[in-house]
Amino acid sequence: KAKLLYDGAELNYPTLHGVVVRRAYAAEHPEVLEAFLQAQLDATDFLNTKPLEAARIVAESAGLAQQVVYLYNGPGGTSFDPTLKPSLVEALKGDVPYLKSIGDFADLDVAGFVQDAPLRAAFAARNQDYGKAVAATANPSALGGTDPVCNTAVNDTARASELWLEGSDSTQPAATPSCLLKAVRDATAKGAKVRAAYVPDAELGTRWFADKAAWVRDGQNYLPFGTPAGAQRYVTAHPGSASVDYQQALAGAV
């Protein structure tokens, strides 16, 4: 069985997908560029407001399992943010020396290459503040609502988790990974089957499958990590904590 051995978030270096258009084409067909950007903004809004439906569409088109697509497309997963943030531009500048070191890669003036004027115009056409959007750093899609098991608000994005049961067209939020464990335990005790359960890595925040995570018990809290190395770092730094497997975490959550 596959196991996550390394989480790229450990690098603490931004990664991104961008859109490139030739300047000549943009000058000749500004209406195409404008329509594309508006469509991209529409798609972004849809992804952020209806992530489960978006995951279904992608899964059916790509032949992937919807719960796998939702791992990345769901709240707290990949940040779908169309703005050209300064941190991303700086990351591109840092990529150039590396790309040159591994192959025939010409010098690139990143500052001149990055042009946000068309995107600013697209935002303005929607009466949206591009400057405010650039300054925002939180993931536009976040879990919220009320945890029905722990009876508390789901408002801590660093710990918010999510349960998806077989046969359900919606998911159930959990305020913390421990609450998620209780929800899984309660649901399975009633005969329900879990389609997927998602938790954020306690160190890096990466969204991951609860049953594939490396778990640590620290007092009454159960903390998930994407990799065994992450769990071990926590245990080493927190005397009294201990690594446990998923079944032990399910049984012990209170």
XYZ file of N, CA and C in Angstrom, residues 47-203:
471
model
N -15.416 26.654 -7.176
C -14.593 25.742 -6.385
C -14.650 26.077 -4.902
N -14.635 27.365 -4.597
C -14.592 27.783 -3.198
C -15.947 27.720 -2.506
N -17.021 27.854 -3.264
C -18.353 27.841 -2.649
C -19.033 26.478 -2.728
N -18.668 25.672 -3.729
C -19.267 24.346 -3.883
C -18.167 23.308 -4.141
N -17.268 23.143 -3.169
C -16.114 22.260 -3.395
C -16.480 20.800 -3.630
N -17.532 20.317 -2.967
C -17.910 18.916 -3.145
C -18.441 18.668 -4.554
N -19.256 19.591 -5.043
C -19.787 19.482 -6.401
C -18.664 19.618 -7.425
N -17.732 20.525 -7.159
C -16.590 20.698 -8.059
C -15.757 19.427 -8.115
N -15.576 18.783 -6.967
C -14.806 17.535 -6.926
C -15.507 16.445 -7.731
N -16.839 16.415 -7.678
C -17.588 15.419 -8.453
C -17.364 15.623 -9.949
N -17.428 16.867 -10.388
C -17.256 17.169 -11.809
C -15.859 16.774 -12.276
N -14.851 17.137 -11.489
C -13.472 16.801 -11.845
C -13.278 15.290 -11.845
N -13.814 14.622 -10.840
C -13.650 13.173 -10.727
C -14.263 12.453 -11.921
N -15.463 12.869 -12.320
C -16.122 12.221 -13.452
C -15.387 12.493 -14.755
N -14.830 13.678 -14.889
C -14.112 14.028 -16.117
C -12.761 13.331 -16.203
N -12.110 13.170 -15.047
C -10.749 12.627 -15.032
C -10.694 11.137 -14.724
N -11.822 10.551 -14.346
C -11.824 9.138 -14.006
C -11.169 8.844 -12.674
N -11.221 9.800 -11.761
C -10.624 9.647 -10.439
C -11.708 9.455 -9.388
N -11.318 8.935 -8.241
C -12.253 8.801 -7.131
C -12.580 10.189 -6.578
N -13.862 10.456 -6.356
C -14.255 11.792 -5.913
C -13.632 12.146 -4.570
N -13.497 11.169 -3.678
C -12.932 11.469 -2.368
C -11.454 11.839 -2.453
N -10.769 11.359 -3.500
C -9.370 11.734 -3.695
C -9.282 13.158 -4.238
N -10.130 13.480 -5.205
C -10.161 14.846 -5.730
C -10.515 15.822 -4.617
N -11.463 15.429 -3.774
C -11.921 16.310 -2.702
C -10.846 16.526 -1.641
N -9.918 15.594 -1.530
C -8.793 15.792 -0.611
C -8.066 17.086 -0.941
N -7.894 17.351 -2.227
C -7.168 18.541 -2.673
C -8.100 19.732 -2.899
N -9.282 19.466 -3.463
C -10.198 20.550 -3.809
C -11.056 21.012 -2.644
N -11.103 20.216 -1.589
C -11.983 20.532 -0.477
C -11.468 21.650 0.409
N -12.301 22.100 1.359
C -11.912 23.183 2.271
C -10.635 22.859 3.033
N -9.719 23.804 3.037
C -8.455 23.586 3.724
C -7.432 22.839 2.895
N -7.805 22.479 1.661
C -6.855 21.806 0.781
C -6.091 22.829 -0.040
N -6.018 22.590 -1.341
C -5.359 23.541 -2.227
C -6.070 24.888 -2.169
N -5.299 25.955 -2.103
C -5.880 27.300 -2.069
C -6.119 27.779 -3.496
N -7.378 27.898 -3.872
C -7.718 28.399 -5.205
C -7.857 29.914 -5.117
N -6.775 30.585 -5.419
C -6.686 32.040 -5.291
C -6.029 32.561 -6.560
N -6.746 33.320 -7.379
C -6.209 33.741 -8.676
C -5.233 34.910 -8.620
N -5.044 35.518 -7.462
C -4.204 36.716 -7.396
C -2.719 36.377 -7.475
N -1.950 37.318 -8.012
C -0.496 37.164 -8.112
C 0.132 37.768 -6.857
N 0.268 36.960 -5.839
C 0.773 37.445 -4.556
C 2.285 37.653 -4.604
N 2.792 38.659 -3.898
C 4.242 38.918 -3.880
C 5.054 37.697 -3.478
N 4.543 36.892 -2.549
C 5.283 35.707 -2.107
C 5.462 34.712 -3.247
N 4.483 34.623 -4.134
C 4.584 33.711 -5.267
C 5.561 34.237 -6.309
N 5.545 35.540 -6.514
C 6.492 36.147 -7.460
C 7.918 35.948 -6.965
N 8.133 36.125 -5.668
C 9.462 35.908 -5.099
C 9.881 34.450 -5.244
N 8.928 33.546 -5.102
C 9.237 32.127 -5.272
C 9.681 31.843 -6.702
N 9.029 32.463 -7.675
C 9.432 32.291 -9.073
C 10.855 32.787 -9.291
N 11.184 33.912 -8.668
C 12.548 34.434 -8.791
C 13.552 33.429 -8.235
N 13.191 32.781 -7.151
C 14.079 31.787 -6.569
C 14.185 30.526 -7.392
N 13.181 30.270 -8.234
C 13.202 29.072 -9.076
C 14.192 29.192 -10.232
N 14.428 30.412 -10.697
C 15.251 30.609 -11.891
C 16.655 30.032 -11.734
N 17.395 30.327 -10.661
C 18.739 29.749 -10.522
C 18.723 28.225 -10.519
N 17.706 27.642 -9.888
C 17.632 26.184 -9.857
C 17.392 25.621 -11.256
N 16.465 26.217 -11.995
C 16.180 25.742 -13.346
C 17.407 25.861 -14.246
N 18.163 26.930 -14.067
C 19.383 27.100 -14.857
C 20.422 26.047 -14.491
N 20.412 25.614 -13.238
C 21.424 24.655 -12.782
C 21.190 23.250 -13.310
N 19.950 22.944 -13.721
C 19.650 21.578 -14.151
C 19.458 21.450 -15.654
N 19.595 22.548 -16.390
C 19.419 22.439 -17.829
C 19.642 23.747 -18.545
N 19.328 23.727 -19.823
C 19.505 24.906 -20.669
C 18.316 25.837 -20.472
N 18.457 26.754 -19.534
C 17.364 27.655 -19.175
C 17.891 29.080 -19.217
N 17.315 29.890 -20.089
C 17.798 31.258 -20.261
C 17.409 32.128 -19.076
N 18.141 33.226 -18.920
C 17.790 34.189 -17.879
C 16.359 34.682 -18.092
N 15.687 34.935 -17.003
C 14.309 35.404 -17.079
C 14.117 36.562 -16.116
N 13.626 37.659 -16.643
C 13.290 38.812 -15.811
C 11.887 38.580 -15.258
N 11.825 37.998 -14.069
C 10.532 37.629 -13.496
C 9.654 38.853 -13.272
N 10.254 39.933 -12.807
C 9.476 41.150 -12.545
C 8.805 41.661 -13.819
N 9.500 41.546 -14.945
C 8.921 41.971 -16.210
C 7.964 40.942 -16.784
N 8.196 39.682 -16.443
C 7.374 38.585 -16.937
C 5.990 38.598 -16.287
N 5.948 38.945 -15.013
C 4.686 38.949 -14.269
C 3.940 40.259 -14.513
N 2.779 40.161 -15.105
C 1.958 41.338 -15.391
C 0.549 41.104 -14.839
N 0.149 41.916 -13.881
C -1.163 41.693 -13.279
C -2.243 42.645 -13.789
N -1.900 43.499 -14.757
C -2.881 44.472 -15.252
C -4.157 43.809 -15.786
N -4.066 42.754 -16.613
C -5.302 42.122 -17.094
C -6.142 41.541 -15.956
N -5.469 40.996 -14.952
C -6.189 40.417 -13.825
C -6.853 41.507 -12.987
N -6.143 42.600 -12.809
C -6.743 43.737 -12.087
C -7.991 44.236 -12.822
N -7.905 44.277 -14.140
C -9.055 44.726 -14.932
C -10.225 43.753 -14.795
N -9.909 42.464 -14.742
C -10.964 41.457 -14.589
C -11.662 41.605 -13.243
N -10.881 41.877 -12.202
C -11.471 42.107 -10.879
C -12.340 43.362 -10.895
N -11.827 44.421 -11.505
C -12.563 45.686 -11.551
C -13.895 45.523 -12.274
N -13.901 44.698 -13.321
C -15.136 44.471 -14.072
C -16.202 43.794 -13.218
N -15.764 43.134 -12.140
C -16.696 42.463 -11.222
C -16.930 43.291 -9.955
N -16.408 44.531 -9.985
C -16.509 45.416 -8.815
C -15.872 44.793 -7.577
N -14.742 44.111 -7.793
C -13.998 43.494 -6.701
C -12.665 44.197 -6.518
N -12.191 44.238 -5.277
C -10.960 44.933 -4.916
C -9.772 43.986 -5.052
N -8.996 44.156 -6.126
C -7.853 43.264 -6.349
C -6.809 43.434 -5.253
N -6.546 44.668 -4.842
C -5.552 44.911 -3.804
C -5.892 44.204 -2.507
N -7.152 44.213 -2.135
C -7.589 43.527 -0.922
C -7.425 42.019 -1.067
N -7.734 41.511 -2.254
C -7.613 40.072 -2.497
C -6.156 39.632 -2.461
N -5.252 40.457 -2.988
C -3.824 40.131 -2.962
C -3.316 40.067 -1.529
N -3.788 40.970 -0.688
C -3.312 41.045 0.694
C -3.842 39.907 1.560
N -4.939 39.289 1.160
C -5.527 38.203 1.953
C -4.660 36.954 1.854
N -4.365 36.341 2.985
C -3.496 35.160 2.999
C -4.229 33.879 3.392
N -5.433 33.988 3.926
C -6.173 32.796 4.337
C -6.707 32.056 3.121
N -6.822 30.739 3.250
C -7.424 29.935 2.192
C -8.866 30.397 1.992
N -9.254 30.756 0.764
C -10.626 31.237 0.527
C -11.697 30.210 0.873
N -11.325 28.940 0.906
C -12.276 27.877 1.224
C -11.919 27.271 2.575
N -12.805 27.413 3.545
C -12.525 26.912 4.889
C -13.762 26.228 5.455
N -13.533 25.221 6.290
C -14.638 24.541 6.948
C -15.277 25.451 7.991
N -16.575 25.327 8.146
C -17.292 26.103 9.145
C -18.510 25.341 9.615
N -19.404 26.027 10.273
C -20.615 25.397 10.764
C -20.476 24.926 12.195
N -21.285 23.937 12.551
C -21.306 23.406 13.914
C -20.986 21.923 13.902
N -20.112 21.520 14.789
C -19.755 20.115 14.952
C -20.897 19.428 15.706
N -21.613 18.482 15.071
C -22.761 17.858 15.723
C -22.391 16.839 16.796
N -21.147 16.408 16.808
C -20.713 15.417 17.797
C -20.164 16.095 19.047
N -19.280 17.069 18.847
C -18.715 17.798 19.985
C -19.550 19.017 20.365
N -20.594 19.291 19.573
C -21.510 20.402 19.860
C -20.773 21.722 20.058
N -19.948 22.055 19.093
C -19.200 23.298 19.170
C -19.003 23.870 17.776
N -18.712 25.158 17.717
C -18.500 25.806 16.423
C -17.201 25.327 15.788
N -17.225 25.193 14.481
C -16.022 24.826 13.726
C -15.425 26.121 13.199
N -14.450 26.654 13.914
C -13.896 27.967 13.548
C -12.380 28.049 13.631
N -11.722 26.926 13.877
C -10.261 26.903 13.919
C -9.770 26.143 12.689
N -9.338 26.882 11.669
C -8.950 26.234 10.412
C -7.748 25.314 10.574
N -6.947 25.540 11.597
C -5.769 24.700 11.807
C -6.142 23.315 12.318
N -7.359 23.169 12.833
C -7.771 21.879 13.394
C -9.060 21.331 12.783
N -9.778 22.146 12.041
C -11.054 21.712 11.475
C -10.885 20.472 10.601
N -11.769 19.511 10.786
C -11.702 18.235 10.078
C -13.059 17.951 9.435
N -13.141 16.848 8.685
C -14.348 16.641 7.881
C -14.611 15.155 7.669
N -15.861 14.761 7.827
C -16.275 13.369 7.655
C -17.263 13.257 6.497
N -17.020 12.271 5.640
C -17.898 12.015 4.497
C -18.325 10.558 4.560
N -19.613 10.327 4.769
C -20.132 8.975 4.888
C -20.633 8.461 3.545
N -20.537 7.156 3.358
C -21.043 6.522 2.136
C -22.531 6.831 1.969
N -22.910 7.147 0.738
C -24.302 7.408 0.437
C -24.768 8.811 0.737
N -23.891 9.644 1.266
C -24.277 11.012 1.606
C -23.791 11.986 0.542
N -24.618 12.975 0.243
C -24.250 14.011 -0.716
C -23.669 15.240 -0.027
N -23.432 15.133 1.270
C -22.840 16.240 2.015
C -21.852 15.683 3.032
N -21.049 16.561 3.582
C -20.062 16.145 4.572
C -20.410 16.736 5.932
N -19.766 16.213 6.950
C -20.018 16.634 8.330
C -18.755 17.269 8.896
N -18.823 18.523 9.360
C -17.628 19.167 9.899
C -17.314 18.695 11.310
N -16.050 18.730 11.648
C -15.599 18.404 13.000
C -14.667 19.513 13.462
N -14.828 19.946 14.697
C -14.053 21.082 15.195
C -12.577 20.762 15.331
N -12.266 19.515 15.663
C -10.878 19.102 15.873
C -10.696 17.680 15.353
N -9.452 17.242 15.181
C -9.231 15.848 14.802
C -9.797 14.865 15.823
N -9.721 15.200 17.113
C -10.289 14.316 18.137
C -11.800 14.197 17.965
N -12.457 15.310 17.640
C -13.900 15.272 17.381
C -14.204 14.443 16.139
N -13.329 14.527 15.156
C -13.491 13.721 13.942
C -13.414 12.241 14.287
N -12.477 11.869 15.130
C -12.350 10.472 15.543
C -13.625 9.994 16.235
N -14.175 10.817 17.103
C -15.421 10.470 17.790
C -16.562 10.323 16.789
N -16.602 11.206 15.789
C -17.653 11.140 14.775
C -17.558 9.852 13.968
N -16.339 9.467 13.605
C -16.133 8.217 12.873
C -16.573 7.033 13.727
N -16.165 7.044 14.981
C -16.511 5.945 15.886
C -18.024 5.835 16.073
N -18.679 6.976 16.265
C -20.131 6.967 16.460
C -20.857 6.490 15.202
N -20.402 6.967 14.047
C -21.066 6.616 12.791
C -20.926 5.129 12.482
N -19.734 4.605 12.646
C -19.513 3.184 12.349
C -20.245 2.291 13.346
N -20.391 2.761 14.587
C -21.127 1.989 15.589
C -22.596 1.855 15.201
N -23.089 2.814 14.422
C -24.479 2.790 13.966
C -24.625 2.094 12.618
N -23.518 1.540 12.117
C -23.573 0.795 10.866
C -23.221 1.580 9.624
N -22.889 2.846 9.772
C -22.513 3.663 8.614
C -21.104 3.306 8.154
N -20.850 3.554 6.880
C -19.519 3.333 6.329
C -18.894 4.675 5.964
N -17.625 4.799 6.254
C -16.910 6.047 5.989
C -16.382 6.041 4.560
N -16.780 7.036 3.800
C -16.222 7.177 2.456
C -14.844 7.824 2.543
N -14.735 8.860 3.361
C -13.446 9.513 3.596
C -13.554 10.371 4.846
N -12.444 10.484 5.547
C -12.355 11.377 6.701
C -11.072 12.174 6.541
N -11.181 13.483 6.681
C -10.053 14.374 6.399
C -9.625 15.119 7.663
N -8.321 15.221 7.840
C -7.755 15.941 8.983
C -6.580 16.794 8.507
N -6.283 17.899 9.206
C -5.112 18.706 8.856
C -3.889 18.248 9.641
N -2.766 18.129 8.970
C -1.510 17.798 9.638
C -1.271 18.803 10.766
N -1.010 18.301 11.974
C -0.874 19.175 13.141
C 0.352 20.074 13.075
N 1.327 19.711 12.257
C 2.547 20.516 12.134
C 2.495 21.448 10.930
